[in-house]
Short mmCIF file of C-alpha atoms in Angstrom, two decimals:
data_model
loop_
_atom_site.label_atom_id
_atom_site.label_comp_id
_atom_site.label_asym_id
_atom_site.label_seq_id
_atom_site.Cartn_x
_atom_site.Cartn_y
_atom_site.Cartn_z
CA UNK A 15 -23.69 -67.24 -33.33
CA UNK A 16 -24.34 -70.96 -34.44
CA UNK A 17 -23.29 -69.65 -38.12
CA UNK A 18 -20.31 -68.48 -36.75
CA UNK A 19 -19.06 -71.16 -34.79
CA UNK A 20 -19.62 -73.45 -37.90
CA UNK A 21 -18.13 -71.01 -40.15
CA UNK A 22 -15.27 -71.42 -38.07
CA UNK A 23 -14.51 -74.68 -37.46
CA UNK A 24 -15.39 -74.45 -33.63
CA UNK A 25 -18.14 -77.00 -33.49
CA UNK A 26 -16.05 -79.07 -31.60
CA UNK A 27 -14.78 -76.63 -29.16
CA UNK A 28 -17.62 -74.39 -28.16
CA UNK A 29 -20.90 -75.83 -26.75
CA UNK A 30 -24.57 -74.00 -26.75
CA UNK A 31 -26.41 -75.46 -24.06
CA UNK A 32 -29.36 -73.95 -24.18
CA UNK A 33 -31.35 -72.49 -21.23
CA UNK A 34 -30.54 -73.66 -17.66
CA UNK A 35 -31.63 -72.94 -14.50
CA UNK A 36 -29.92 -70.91 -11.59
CA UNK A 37 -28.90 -74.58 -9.84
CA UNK A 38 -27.21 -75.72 -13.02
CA UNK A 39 -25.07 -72.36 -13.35
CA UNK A 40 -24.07 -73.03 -10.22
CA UNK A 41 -22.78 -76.28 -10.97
CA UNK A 42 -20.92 -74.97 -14.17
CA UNK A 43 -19.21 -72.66 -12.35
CA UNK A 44 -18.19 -75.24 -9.87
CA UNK A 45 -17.19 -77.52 -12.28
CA UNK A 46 -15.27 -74.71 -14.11
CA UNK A 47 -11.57 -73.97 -14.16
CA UNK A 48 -11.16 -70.52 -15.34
CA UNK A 49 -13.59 -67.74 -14.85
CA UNK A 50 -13.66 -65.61 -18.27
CA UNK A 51 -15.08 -62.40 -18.52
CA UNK A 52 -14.13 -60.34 -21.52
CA UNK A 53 -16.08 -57.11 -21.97
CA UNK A 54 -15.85 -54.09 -24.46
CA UNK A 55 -13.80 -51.30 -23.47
CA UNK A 56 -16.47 -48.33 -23.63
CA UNK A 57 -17.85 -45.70 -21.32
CA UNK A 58 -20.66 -47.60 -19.66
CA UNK A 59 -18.63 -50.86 -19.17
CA UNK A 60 -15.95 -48.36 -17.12
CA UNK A 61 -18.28 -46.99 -15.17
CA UNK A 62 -20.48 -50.68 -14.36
CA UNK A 63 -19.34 -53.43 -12.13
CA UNK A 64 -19.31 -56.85 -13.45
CA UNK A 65 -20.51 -59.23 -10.77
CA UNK A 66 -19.71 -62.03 -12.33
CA UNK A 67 -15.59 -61.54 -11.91
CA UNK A 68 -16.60 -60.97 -8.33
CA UNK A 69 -18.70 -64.61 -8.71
CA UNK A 70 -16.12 -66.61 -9.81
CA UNK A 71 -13.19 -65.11 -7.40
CA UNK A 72 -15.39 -65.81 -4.39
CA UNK A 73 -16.02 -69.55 -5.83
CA UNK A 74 -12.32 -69.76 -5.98
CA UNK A 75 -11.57 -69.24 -9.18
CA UNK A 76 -8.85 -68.00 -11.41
CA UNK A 77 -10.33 -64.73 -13.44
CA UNK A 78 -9.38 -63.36 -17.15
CA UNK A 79 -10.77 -60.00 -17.90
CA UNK A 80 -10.78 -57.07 -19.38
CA UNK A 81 -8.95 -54.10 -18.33
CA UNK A 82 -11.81 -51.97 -17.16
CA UNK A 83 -11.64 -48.88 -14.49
CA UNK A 84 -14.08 -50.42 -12.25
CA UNK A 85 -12.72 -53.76 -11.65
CA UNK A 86 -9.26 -52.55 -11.53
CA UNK A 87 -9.91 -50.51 -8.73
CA UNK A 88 -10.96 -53.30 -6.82
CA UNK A 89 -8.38 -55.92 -7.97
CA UNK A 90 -4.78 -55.71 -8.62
CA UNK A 91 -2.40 -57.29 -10.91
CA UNK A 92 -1.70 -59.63 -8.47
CA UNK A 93 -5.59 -61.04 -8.32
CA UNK A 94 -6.87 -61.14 -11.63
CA UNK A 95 -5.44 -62.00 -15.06
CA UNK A 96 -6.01 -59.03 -17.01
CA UNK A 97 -6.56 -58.74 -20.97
CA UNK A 98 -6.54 -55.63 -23.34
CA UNK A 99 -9.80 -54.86 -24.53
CA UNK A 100 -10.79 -56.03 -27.88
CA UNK A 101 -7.87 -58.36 -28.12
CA UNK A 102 -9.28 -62.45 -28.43
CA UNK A 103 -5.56 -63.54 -28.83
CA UNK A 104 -4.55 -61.43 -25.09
CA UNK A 105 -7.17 -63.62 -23.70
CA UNK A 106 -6.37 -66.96 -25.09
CA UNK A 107 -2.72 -66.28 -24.05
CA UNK A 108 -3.98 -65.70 -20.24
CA UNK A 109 -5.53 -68.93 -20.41
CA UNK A 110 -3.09 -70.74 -21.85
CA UNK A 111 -0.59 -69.31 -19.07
CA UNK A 112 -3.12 -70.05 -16.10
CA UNK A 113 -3.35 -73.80 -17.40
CA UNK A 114 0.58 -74.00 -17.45
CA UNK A 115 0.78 -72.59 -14.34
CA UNK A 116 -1.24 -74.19 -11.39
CA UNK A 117 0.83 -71.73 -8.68
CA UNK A 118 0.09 -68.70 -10.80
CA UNK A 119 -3.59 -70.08 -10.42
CA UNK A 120 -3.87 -70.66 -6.82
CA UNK A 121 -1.81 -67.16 -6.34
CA UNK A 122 -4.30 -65.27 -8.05
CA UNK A 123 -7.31 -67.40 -6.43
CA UNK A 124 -6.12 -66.26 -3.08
CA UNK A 125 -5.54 -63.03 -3.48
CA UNK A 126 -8.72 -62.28 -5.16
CA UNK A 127 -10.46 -64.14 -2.63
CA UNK A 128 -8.50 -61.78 0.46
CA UNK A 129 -9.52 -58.52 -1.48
CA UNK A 130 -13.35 -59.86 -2.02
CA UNK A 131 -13.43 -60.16 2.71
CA UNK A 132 -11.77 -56.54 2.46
CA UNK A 133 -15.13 -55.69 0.13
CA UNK A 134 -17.58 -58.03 2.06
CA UNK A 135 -20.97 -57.01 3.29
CA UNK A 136 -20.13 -57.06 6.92
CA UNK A 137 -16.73 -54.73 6.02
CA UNK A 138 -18.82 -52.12 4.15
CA UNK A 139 -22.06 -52.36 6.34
CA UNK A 140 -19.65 -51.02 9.21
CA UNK A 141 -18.09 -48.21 6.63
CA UNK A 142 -21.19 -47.22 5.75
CA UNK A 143 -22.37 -46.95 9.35
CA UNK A 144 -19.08 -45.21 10.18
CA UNK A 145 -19.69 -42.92 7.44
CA UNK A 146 -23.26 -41.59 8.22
CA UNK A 147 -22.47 -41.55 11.82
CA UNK A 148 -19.74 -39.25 11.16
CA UNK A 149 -21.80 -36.82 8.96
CA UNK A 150 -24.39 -37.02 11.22
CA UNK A 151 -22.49 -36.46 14.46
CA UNK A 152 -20.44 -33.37 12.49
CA UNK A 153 -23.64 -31.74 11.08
CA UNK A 154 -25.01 -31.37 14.95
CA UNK A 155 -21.86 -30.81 16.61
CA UNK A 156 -21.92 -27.81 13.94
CA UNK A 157 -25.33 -26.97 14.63
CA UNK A 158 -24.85 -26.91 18.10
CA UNK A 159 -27.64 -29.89 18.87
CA UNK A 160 -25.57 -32.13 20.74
CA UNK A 161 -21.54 -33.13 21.37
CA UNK A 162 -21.55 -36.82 21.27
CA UNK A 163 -19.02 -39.53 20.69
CA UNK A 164 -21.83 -42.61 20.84
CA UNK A 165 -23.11 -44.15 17.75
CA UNK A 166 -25.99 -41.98 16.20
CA UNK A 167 -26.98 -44.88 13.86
CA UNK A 168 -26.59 -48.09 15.00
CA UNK A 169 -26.94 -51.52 13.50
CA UNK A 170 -30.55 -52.33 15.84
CA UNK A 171 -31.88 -49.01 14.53
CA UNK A 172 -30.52 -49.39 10.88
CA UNK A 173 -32.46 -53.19 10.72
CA UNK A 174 -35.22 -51.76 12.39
CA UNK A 175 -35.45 -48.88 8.53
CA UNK A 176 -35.30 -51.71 6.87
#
């Protein structure tokens, strides 16, 4: 990578820090304007989740990334910048356009920041709960066990499993 850079005139524009510890990635990312996550466009990489996009959205910042299945079923055109796979130029021309463009910025910052609360623990602890409650209360409804409306599974007896 090193050889590269140099080979490429980029010593000036693209620092190696080394190793660093979990405080000073924090403080990175804070310090950090645009979040940039480019990834291959392959069959793993459509079917994995990158956390970081969801890192730097919740720390209020403006995302480029690739055009993946996963994260675009999350976040919409209106959230995240989105690149072409495989395309270095695609991504420099996001960039450029989010530094231009502090509204564009703060537009996509918010909105990826209202569609992370619609995806928050709390929000999909409850859906989950819903969920198995429902399968549960159908499967002995069916079976003739009980007819109940209340809560099978409930958030004293879910803490309590784990």
């Amino acid at each position: 990578l090193i050889r590269q850079i140099n080979s490429l005139g980029l010593n000036e524009n693209i620092l190696l820090g080394g190793t660093v510890t979990l405080e000073e990635i924090n403080e990175l990312i804070k310090n950090s304007d645009i979040g940039i996550v480019p990834y291959v466009d392959n069959f793993y990489m459509n079917l994995a989740l990158s956390t970081k996009t969801l890192e730097y959205a919740a720390c209020g910042m403006p995302v480029v990334t690739t055009r993946l299945q996963t994260i675009m079923s999350i976040f919409d055109n209106n959230s995240i910048a989105y690149t072409y796979p495989d395309n270095p130029e695609d991504i420099a021309q996001n960039v450029i356009k989010l530094c231009l463009n502090p509204a564009l910025r703060r537009n996509l910052t918010e909105n990826a920041f209202k569609t992370l609360t619609g995806i928050s623990w709390r929000v999909m602890e409850t859906r989950y709960l819903n969920l198995i409650n429902s399968i549960i209360s159908s499967e002995m409804v069916e079976n003739k066990v009980v007819n109940t409306d209340k809560p099978i599974i409930g958030k004293k007896l879910y803490n309590k499993v784990l």
